[in-house]
Coordinates of C-alpha atoms in Angstrom, one line a residue:
X45 CA 70.7 93.3 89.1
X46 CA 69.8 92.2 85.6
X47 CA 70.6 88.7 84.5
X48 CA 74.3 88.6 83.6
X49 CA 73.5 86.6 80.5
X50 CA 71.1 89.1 79.0
X51 CA 72.0 92.6 80.1
X52 CA 68.4 93.6 79.8
X53 CA 68.3 92.9 76.0
X54 CA 66.8 90.2 73.8
X55 CA 70.1 88.7 72.9
X56 CA 73.1 87.3 74.9
X57 CA 75.7 89.8 76.0
X58 CA 78.9 89.6 78.0
X59 CA 77.9 92.6 80.1
X60 CA 75.1 93.6 82.5
X61 CA 74.4 97.1 83.5
X62 CA 72.4 99.0 86.2
X63 CA 72.3 102.5 87.5
X64 CA 74.4 103.0 90.6
X65 CA 73.7 106.6 91.3
X66 CA 72.4 109.6 89.3
X67 CA 75.5 110.0 87.2
X68 CA 77.1 106.5 87.3
X69 CA 76.4 103.1 86.0
X70 CA 77.7 99.7 87.2
X71 CA 78.7 97.3 84.5
X72 CA 79.5 93.7 85.4
X73 CA 81.3 91.4 82.9
X74 CA 80.5 87.8 82.6
X75 CA 84.1 86.9 81.5
X76 CA 85.8 83.6 80.6
X77 CA 88.2 83.8 83.5
X78 CA 85.6 83.9 86.2
X79 CA 86.7 87.3 87.5
X80 CA 83.3 89.1 87.2
X81 CA 85.0 92.5 87.2
X82 CA 83.0 95.6 88.1
X83 CA 83.3 98.5 85.7
X84 CA 82.0 101.9 86.5
X85 CA 80.9 104.5 83.9
X86 CA 80.2 108.1 85.0
X87 CA 78.6 110.4 82.5
X88 CA 79.2 114.2 82.2
X89 CA 77.2 116.4 79.9
X90 CA 79.6 119.3 80.4
X91 CA 82.3 118.5 79.4
X92 CA 80.9 115.8 77.1
X93 CA 82.7 112.9 78.8
X94 CA 82.4 109.4 80.1
X95 CA 84.8 108.4 82.9
X96 CA 85.3 104.6 82.9
X97 CA 86.9 103.0 86.0
X98 CA 88.7 100.0 84.6
X99 CA 87.8 98.1 81.4
X100 CA 87.4 94.5 82.5
X101 CA 88.6 91.4 80.7
X102 CA 88.1 92.6 77.1
X103 CA 84.6 91.6 76.4
X104 CA 83.7 88.8 74.0
X105 CA 85.8 86.6 71.9
X106 CA 85.3 83.8 69.3
X107 CA 86.2 81.3 72.0
X108 CA 83.0 82.2 73.9
X109 CA 80.5 81.4 71.2
X110 CA 77.6 84.0 71.3
X111 CA 79.6 86.5 73.4
X112 CA 81.0 88.7 70.7
X113 CA 80.8 92.3 72.1
X114 CA 83.6 94.5 73.5
X115 CA 83.1 96.9 76.3
X116 CA 83.2 99.8 73.9
X117 CA 80.6 98.2 71.6
X118 CA 78.4 97.6 74.6
X119 CA 78.6 101.2 75.8
X120 CA 77.9 102.6 72.3
X121 CA 75.2 100.2 71.0
X122 CA 73.5 98.3 73.8
X123 CA 70.2 99.9 75.0
X124 CA 70.1 100.1 78.8
X125 CA 66.7 100.0 80.5
X126 CA 68.1 102.2 83.4
X127 CA 69.1 104.8 80.8
X128 CA 65.7 105.2 79.0
X129 CA 66.5 102.2 76.8
X130 CA 69.4 104.1 75.2
X131 CA 73.1 103.2 75.0
X132 CA 75.2 104.9 77.6
X133 CA 77.3 106.6 74.9
X134 CA 75.3 106.4 71.6
X135 CA 77.0 106.8 68.2
X136 CA 75.9 109.6 65.9
X137 CA 75.2 109.2 62.2
X138 CA 78.8 109.8 61.3
X139 CA 79.9 106.9 63.6
X140 CA 81.3 109.2 66.4
X141 CA 80.0 109.2 69.9
X142 CA 78.4 111.9 72.0
X143 CA 81.0 111.5 74.8
X144 CA 84.8 111.3 74.9
X145 CA 86.4 108.7 77.1
X146 CA 88.6 109.0 80.1
X147 CA 89.7 105.7 81.5
X148 CA 90.9 105.5 85.2
X149 CA 93.1 102.4 85.7
X150 CA 92.8 101.4 89.4
X151 CA 95.7 99.0 88.7
X152 CA 97.2 97.1 85.8
X153 CA 96.0 93.5 86.4
X154 CA 94.6 91.8 83.3
X155 CA 91.0 91.9 84.5
X156 CA 91.1 95.7 84.6
X157 CA 93.0 96.5 81.4
X158 CA 92.1 93.9 78.7
X159 CA 89.3 96.1 77.6
X160 CA 91.6 99.1 76.8
X161 CA 92.5 98.1 73.2
X162 CA 88.9 98.5 71.9
X163 CA 89.1 102.2 73.0
X164 CA 92.5 103.1 71.5
X165 CA 91.1 104.0 68.1
X166 CA 89.2 107.0 69.7
X167 CA 92.3 108.2 71.7
X168 CA 91.0 108.0 75.2
X169 CA 92.7 109.8 78.1
X170 CA 94.2 107.0 80.3
X171 CA 94.9 107.9 83.9
X172 CA 97.1 105.8 86.3
X173 CA 98.8 106.2 89.6
X174 CA 102.2 108.0 89.6
X175 CA 103.2 106.1 92.7
X176 CA 105.2 103.5 90.8
X177 CA 105.3 104.3 87.1
X178 CA 107.8 101.5 86.5
X179 CA 105.4 98.8 87.5
X180 CA 103.3 99.7 84.4
X181 CA 106.1 100.8 82.1
X182 CA 108.4 97.8 82.7
X183 CA 107.5 94.2 82.2
X184 CA 103.7 94.8 81.9
X185 CA 103.1 91.2 80.6
X186 CA 104.3 89.9 84.0
X187 CA 102.9 92.6 86.2
X188 CA 99.5 92.5 84.5
X189 CA 99.5 88.6 84.8
X190 CA 98.8 88.4 81.1
X191 CA 101.9 86.3 80.6
X192 CA 100.6 83.7 83.0
X193 CA 97.3 83.5 81.2
X194 CA 99.0 83.3 77.8
X195 CA 96.9 86.2 76.5
X196 CA 98.3 89.2 74.6
X197 CA 99.2 92.2 76.8
X198 CA 97.4 95.4 75.9
X199 CA 99.7 98.0 74.4
X200 CA 98.7 101.4 75.7
X201 CA 100.4 104.6 76.9
X202 CA 99.3 106.3 80.1
X203 CA 98.1 109.8 79.2
X204 CA 98.3 111.2 82.7
X205 CA 100.1 110.0 85.8
X206 CA 97.8 111.2 88.7
X207 CA 99.4 112.3 91.9
X208 CA 98.2 111.4 95.4
X209 CA 95.1 113.4 96.5
X210 CA 95.0 115.1 93.1
X211 CA 91.8 116.6 91.7
X212 CA 91.2 115.5 88.0
X213 CA 90.7 118.2 85.4
X214 CA 89.6 117.6 81.8
X215 CA 90.0 120.3 79.2
X216 CA 90.2 122.9 82.0
X217 CA 87.0 121.6 83.6
X218 CA 87.2 120.2 87.1
X219 CA 85.6 116.8 87.3
X220 CA 85.0 116.7 91.0
X221 CA 87.1 113.5 91.2
X222 CA 90.0 113.0 93.5
X223 CA 92.7 110.4 93.2
X224 CA 94.2 108.6 96.2
X225 CA 97.3 106.5 96.0
X226 CA 96.5 103.2 97.7
X227 CA 99.5 100.8 97.1
X228 CA 99.5 97.4 98.7
X229 CA 97.5 95.0 96.5
X230 CA 99.8 96.2 93.7
X231 CA 102.3 99.1 93.7
X232 CA 100.1 101.1 91.2
X233 CA 96.8 100.7 93.0
X234 CA 94.7 103.8 93.3
X235 CA 91.2 104.8 94.5
X236 CA 89.2 107.7 93.3
X237 CA 86.5 109.7 95.0
X238 CA 83.4 111.3 93.4
X239 CA 82.7 114.4 95.4
X240 CA 79.1 114.9 94.0
X241 CA 77.9 111.3 94.5
X242 CA 80.0 110.8 97.7
X243 CA 81.3 107.5 96.4
X244 CA 84.8 106.1 96.8
X245 CA 86.0 103.6 94.2
X246 CA 88.8 101.4 95.6
X247 CA 89.6 99.0 92.8
X248 CA 90.9 95.6 94.2
X249 CA 92.1 96.9 97.5
X250 CA 89.2 95.1 99.1
X251 CA 85.6 93.8 98.6
X252 CA 83.1 91.5 100.1
X253 CA 83.6 87.8 99.7
X254 CA 80.2 86.6 98.5
X255 CA 78.4 88.0 95.5
X256 CA 74.9 89.5 96.0
X257 CA 73.2 86.6 94.3
X258 CA 75.5 84.1 96.1
X259 CA 76.5 82.7 92.7
X260 CA 80.2 83.0 93.3
X261 CA 82.8 84.0 95.9
X262 CA 86.0 86.0 95.5
X263 CA 89.0 86.3 97.7
X264 CA 91.2 89.4 98.1
X265 CA 94.4 88.5 96.3
X266 CA 97.9 89.5 97.1
X267 CA 100.3 88.8 94.2
X268 CA 104.0 88.6 94.5
X269 CA 104.3 92.3 93.9
X270 CA 101.9 93.1 96.7
X271 CA 103.0 94.6 100.0
X272 CA 101.0 94.0 103.2
X273 CA 102.7 96.9 105.1
X274 CA 101.8 99.4 102.3
X275 CA 98.4 97.8 102.2
X276 CA 97.6 98.4 105.8
X277 CA 98.8 102.0 105.5
X278 CA 96.5 102.5 102.6
X279 CA 93.6 101.0 104.5
X280 CA 94.3 103.5 107.3
X281 CA 94.5 106.3 104.8
X282 CA 91.1 105.4 103.4
X283 CA 89.6 105.0 106.9
X284 CA 90.8 108.6 107.7
X285 CA 89.6 109.9 104.4
X286 CA 86.1 108.4 104.9
X287 CA 85.9 109.6 108.5
X288 CA 86.7 113.2 107.4
X289 CA 84.1 113.1 104.6
X290 CA 81.5 111.7 107.0
X291 CA 82.1 114.6 109.3
X292 CA 80.9 117.1 106.7
X293 CA 77.7 118.6 108.0
X294 CA 74.4 117.7 106.2
X295 CA 76.0 115.2 103.9
X296 CA 75.2 111.5 103.5
X297 CA 77.7 108.9 104.7
X298 CA 80.3 108.0 102.1
X299 CA 79.7 104.8 100.0
X300 CA 82.4 102.5 98.6
X301 CA 82.5 100.7 95.3
X302 CA 85.0 97.9 94.6
X303 CA 86.5 96.1 91.6
X304 CA 84.6 93.0 92.3
X305 CA 81.5 91.8 94.3
X306 CA 80.8 95.1 96.1
X307 CA 79.4 98.2 94.3
X308 CA 77.8 100.3 97.0
X309 CA 78.1 99.9 100.8
X310 CA 78.7 102.1 103.8
X311 CA 82.4 103.0 103.5
X312 CA 83.4 103.1 107.2
X313 CA 81.6 99.9 108.0
X314 CA 83.3 97.9 105.3
X315 CA 86.7 99.5 105.9
X316 CA 86.5 98.7 109.7
X317 CA 85.6 95.1 108.9
X318 CA 88.5 94.7 106.4
X319 CA 91.0 96.3 108.8
X320 CA 90.1 94.0 111.6
X321 CA 90.2 91.0 109.4
X322 CA 93.7 91.8 108.2
X323 CA 94.9 92.7 111.6
X324 CA 93.7 89.2 112.7
X325 CA 95.6 87.6 109.8
X326 CA 98.8 89.5 110.7
X327 CA 98.3 88.6 114.4
X328 CA 98.0 84.9 113.5
X329 CA 94.4 84.5 114.6
X330 CA 93.1 83.6 111.1
X331 CA 94.4 80.2 109.9
X332 CA 95.4 79.1 106.4
X333 CA 92.6 77.0 105.1
X334 CA 94.1 76.0 101.8
X335 CA 97.4 76.1 100.0
X336 CA 97.9 75.6 96.3
X337 CA 100.4 76.5 93.6
X338 CA 99.7 79.1 90.9
X339 CA 102.1 80.7 88.6
X340 CA 104.9 78.8 90.3
X341 CA 104.1 80.4 93.7
X342 CA 102.4 79.1 96.8
X343 CA 99.0 80.6 97.2
X344 CA 97.5 80.5 100.7
X345 CA 93.9 81.2 101.6
X346 CA 93.2 82.6 105.0
X347 CA 89.6 82.2 106.2
X348 CA 87.7 82.1 109.4
X349 CA 89.1 82.8 112.9
X350 CA 91.4 80.8 115.1
X351 CA 93.6 81.4 118.1
X352 CA 96.1 84.3 118.3
X353 CA 99.8 83.6 118.4
X354 CA 103.1 85.4 118.1
X355 CA 106.6 85.2 119.5
X356 CA 106.0 88.1 121.9
X357 CA 102.3 88.8 121.8
X358 CA 100.8 91.2 124.3
X359 CA 97.1 90.7 125.0
X360 CA 95.1 93.6 123.5
X361 CA 98.2 95.2 122.0
X362 CA 96.9 95.7 118.5
X363 CA 93.7 97.2 119.8
X364 CA 95.8 100.2 120.8
X365 CA 96.3 101.2 117.1
X366 CA 93.0 103.1 117.0
X367 CA 93.8 105.1 120.1
X368 CA 97.4 105.8 119.1
X369 CA 96.4 106.9 115.6
X370 CA 93.9 109.3 117.2
X371 CA 96.7 110.7 119.3
X372 CA 99.0 111.0 116.3
X373 CA 96.4 113.3 114.7
X374 CA 96.6 115.7 117.6
X375 CA 98.9 118.8 117.6
X376 CA 101.8 117.4 119.5
X377 CA 105.0 119.4 118.7
X378 CA 106.9 116.2 117.9
X379 CA 105.8 112.6 117.4
X380 CA 108.4 109.9 117.9
X381 CA 108.1 106.1 117.7
X382 CA 110.7 103.6 119.0
X383 CA 111.1 100.0 117.8
X384 CA 113.3 97.2 118.9
X385 CA 115.9 96.5 116.2
X386 CA 117.9 93.6 117.6
X387 CA 120.7 91.8 115.9
X388 CA 120.6 88.0 115.8
X389 CA 122.1 86.5 118.9
X390 CA 121.0 89.4 121.1
X391 CA 121.7 88.8 124.8
X392 CA 118.1 89.0 125.7
X393 CA 117.0 86.1 123.4
X394 CA 116.4 82.8 125.0
X395 CA 117.9 81.1 121.9
X396 CA 121.2 82.9 122.6
X397 CA 121.9 80.8 125.7
X398 CA 122.3 77.1 126.5
X399 CA 119.8 75.0 128.6
X400 CA 118.7 74.9 131.2
X401 CA 119.3 78.6 131.7
X402 CA 117.4 79.7 128.6
X403 CA 113.7 79.8 129.6
X404 CA 112.0 82.9 128.4
X405 CA 110.4 85.1 131.1
X406 CA 112.1 83.0 133.8
X407 CA 115.9 82.6 133.3
X408 CA 118.2 85.5 133.9
X409 CA 121.7 86.2 132.6
X410 CA 124.4 88.7 133.5
X411 CA 125.1 91.6 131.2
X412 CA 128.3 93.7 131.4
X413 CA 128.5 97.4 130.8
X414 CA 130.5 97.9 127.5
X415 CA 131.9 101.1 129.0
X416 CA 132.7 99.7 132.5
X417 CA 133.5 96.0 132.9
X418 CA 133.0 96.3 136.6
X419 CA 129.4 97.3 136.1
X420 CA 127.1 94.2 135.8
X421 CA 123.4 93.7 135.9
X422 CA 121.0 90.8 135.6
X423 CA 118.4 90.7 132.8
X424 CA 115.4 88.3 132.2
X425 CA 115.3 86.4 128.9
X426 CA 112.7 86.9 126.2
X427 CA 111.6 84.9 123.2
X428 CA 113.4 85.9 120.0
X429 CA 111.7 89.1 118.8
X430 CA 112.2 92.1 116.6
X431 CA 115.2 90.9 114.7
X432 CA 116.5 93.7 112.5
X433 CA 115.4 93.5 108.9
X434 CA 112.5 91.1 109.6
X435 CA 108.8 91.9 109.4
X436 CA 108.5 91.3 113.2
X437 CA 110.7 94.3 113.8
X438 CA 108.6 96.8 111.9
X439 CA 106.0 99.0 113.4
X440 CA 102.7 97.3 113.0
X441 CA 100.9 98.4 109.8
X442 CA 97.8 99.5 111.8
X443 CA 99.8 102.5 113.0
X444 CA 99.6 105.5 110.7
X445 CA 103.4 106.2 110.5
X446 CA 102.8 109.1 108.1
X447 CA 102.1 111.1 111.2
X448 CA 105.3 110.2 112.9
X449 CA 108.3 112.6 112.7
X450 CA 111.1 110.2 113.8
X451 CA 111.4 106.5 114.3
X452 CA 114.2 105.3 116.7
X453 CA 115.7 101.9 116.3
X454 CA 116.9 100.7 119.7
X455 CA 118.5 97.6 121.1
X456 CA 121.0 97.4 118.3
X457 CA 124.0 96.4 120.5
X458 CA 123.7 92.6 121.1
X459 CA 125.6 92.9 124.4
X460 CA 123.0 94.9 126.4
X461 CA 119.3 95.2 126.9
X462 CA 117.6 98.5 125.9
X463 CA 114.0 99.0 127.0
X464 CA 114.2 102.8 127.0
X465 CA 114.2 105.0 124.0
X466 CA 116.7 107.2 125.7
X467 CA 119.5 104.9 126.9
X468 CA 120.5 101.2 127.4
X469 CA 120.2 99.3 130.6
X470 CA 123.4 100.9 131.9
X471 CA 122.3 104.4 131.0
X472 CA 124.6 104.6 128.0
X473 CA 123.6 106.7 125.0
X474 CA 125.4 105.0 122.2
X475 CA 124.8 103.5 118.8
X476 CA 122.6 101.0 120.5
X477 CA 120.0 103.5 119.4
X478 CA 119.8 105.3 116.1
X479 CA 119.0 108.6 117.6
X480 CA 119.7 110.5 120.9
X481 CA 116.2 111.3 122.0
X482 CA 117.1 113.6 124.8
X483 CA 119.3 115.8 122.6
X484 CA 116.5 115.9 119.9
X485 CA 113.9 116.9 122.4
X486 CA 116.0 119.6 124.0
X487 CA 117.0 121.0 120.6
X488 CA 113.3 121.2 119.6
X489 CA 112.3 122.9 122.9
X490 CA 110.2 120.0 124.2
X491 CA 109.0 120.4 127.8
X492 CA 106.4 117.6 128.2
X493 CA 106.6 114.0 127.1
X494 CA 103.6 111.7 126.7
X495 CA 104.3 107.9 126.4
X496 CA 102.1 105.2 125.0
X497 CA 102.4 101.7 123.5
X498 CA 103.9 98.4 124.5
X499 CA 104.8 97.3 127.0
X500 CA 103.8 99.3 130.1
X501 CA 106.0 97.2 132.4
X502 CA 109.1 97.3 130.2
X503 CA 109.7 99.7 127.2
X504 CA 107.0 102.3 128.1
X505 CA 108.1 102.2 131.8
X506 CA 111.8 102.7 131.1
X507 CA 111.2 105.3 128.4
X508 CA 109.0 107.4 130.7
X509 CA 111.4 107.1 133.7
X510 CA 114.3 108.2 131.5
X511 CA 112.3 111.1 130.1
X512 CA 111.6 112.3 133.6
X513 CA 115.3 111.9 134.5
X514 CA 116.2 114.0 131.5
X515 CA 114.1 116.9 133.0
X516 CA 110.9 116.5 131.0
X517 CA 107.5 116.6 132.6
X518 CA 106.4 113.0 131.8
X519 CA 103.0 111.5 131.4
X520 CA 101.8 107.9 130.6
X521 CA 98.4 107.7 128.9
X522 CA 96.8 104.7 130.5
X523 CA 94.2 103.9 127.8
X524 CA 97.1 103.7 125.3
X525 CA 99.3 101.2 127.2
X526 CA 99.3 97.4 127.5
X527 CA 101.6 95.3 129.6
X528 CA 102.9 91.8 129.5
X529 CA 101.8 91.5 133.1
X530 CA 98.7 93.6 133.8
X531 CA 98.6 92.4 137.4
X532 CA 100.1 93.8 140.6
X533 CA 103.6 92.4 140.0
X534 CA 103.7 94.0 136.5
X535 CA 101.7 97.1 135.7
X536 CA 100.7 97.6 139.3
X537 CA 104.3 97.7 140.5
X538 CA 105.1 100.0 137.6
X539 CA 102.5 102.5 138.6
X540 CA 103.9 102.6 142.1
X541 CA 107.3 103.2 140.8
X542 CA 106.0 106.0 138.6
X543 CA 104.4 107.6 141.6
X544 CA 107.6 107.5 143.6
X545 CA 109.6 109.1 140.7
X546 CA 107.0 111.8 139.6
X547 CA 105.8 110.2 136.4
X548 CA 102.1 110.9 136.0
X549 CA 99.7 108.2 134.7
X550 CA 96.8 110.1 133.1
X551 CA 93.6 109.5 131.1
X552 CA 93.3 110.4 127.4
X553 CA 90.2 112.3 128.5
X554 CA 92.0 114.2 131.2
X555 CA 93.2 117.8 131.3
X556 CA 96.8 116.8 130.6
X557 CA 96.0 115.6 127.1
X558 CA 93.2 118.2 126.6
X559 CA 95.7 121.0 126.8
X560 CA 97.6 119.6 123.8
X561 CA 94.4 119.2 121.8
X562 CA 93.4 122.7 122.7
X563 CA 96.8 124.1 121.7
X564 CA 97.4 125.4 125.2

């Protein structure tokens, strides 16, 4: 890359520019805020158009001495060595430019929109995500973070709200660009894909930490309006998108460009790295290295690896996400997930009982059948887990829930345990679960049930056994199951019980699963 202070010219400039691929240039801004935003400019001859992905921090200002150019001035007047020493969008004798402007806003943070005002005089088309219009249309000073920097918020109107997976068209000409809604970092975050160059531009969803010249580092930021659950779903969406594109015969692997630090890197490799890192954060294996206060909020920096933890962690549990997501993509007639949704004070919680009889995994208590007081059973206590309305009760963000047809909330009656997705520990089908699975399956004509997930010696076990009792041919896919106790007294004993009852433990590579994949 050229020196950020020169941009390849004989006088100082705020911007540096290099060719990224045959039709696209990377522009890096040397801004006063230390953001170093990456701006992408794609040039079309037909139609005569320049597509700009974000506009940076607004270019120069009097506060920065010699830095006096705006992004638009740079594009229209600065000779670029990688463009035959011509400006990217040179002005004609009458002061107009050869190319019109279409600006894609990957999101509305200040370091991506402060350059917009310099373009407004030439009426650019401004594209933003339609996912949460209100995030841009209401309180932009706050949502853009301009208010906290005490800088004027750009006043602009979005020309076109792009839908998810929509192909962009300009004056009836397809541009070969596809928009993906990728909320998480912000509600309005989007990515866009260049079909010709096979490049996916992801904004600030992720990027590498260290700049190529090692002159600065940059962390992935989650503001107050960010949502980690949406973020993980968006990551999975992009993983699937890249995987599908990489399967196209005779085509080069897809590259990714980001809003900072990273302009061109193997897409699948970086996405896999980012996914794993955030899974580790969510799982508690990445410690907080630094905490500070900014904008009246606590900012925590997660960095490096530590020891995993969690109130009810299952070794290797999160590793199942890849396998389960692959299964969810297969043509099963119905895809259902269950999740514990316990009220506070649930009978199975160790904290709901007095010592010394309140030791998780050891102590037992007596539960009474709400429908028959003479019917009692013993249950083993667990740590507090999956309390309704808390993040710990949600399906982990690694799972691509968009492919799930129904989600069953179970264990909602604090008086009884409910491992099975079909019934509570006494066999009752009640409002302890949000849905009657057996009735649903029979209504849909389901004949075979395949069970996966956590834990093999509790919820998976009881769900599979109840499915078999309801008359369904039942399979447990071994590679997609983890147990609290993988030994003989846990999973080993479960397999023996399956064998005695007629539940089949099968391989994901076996004929039982293959018949689904082959639509048999």
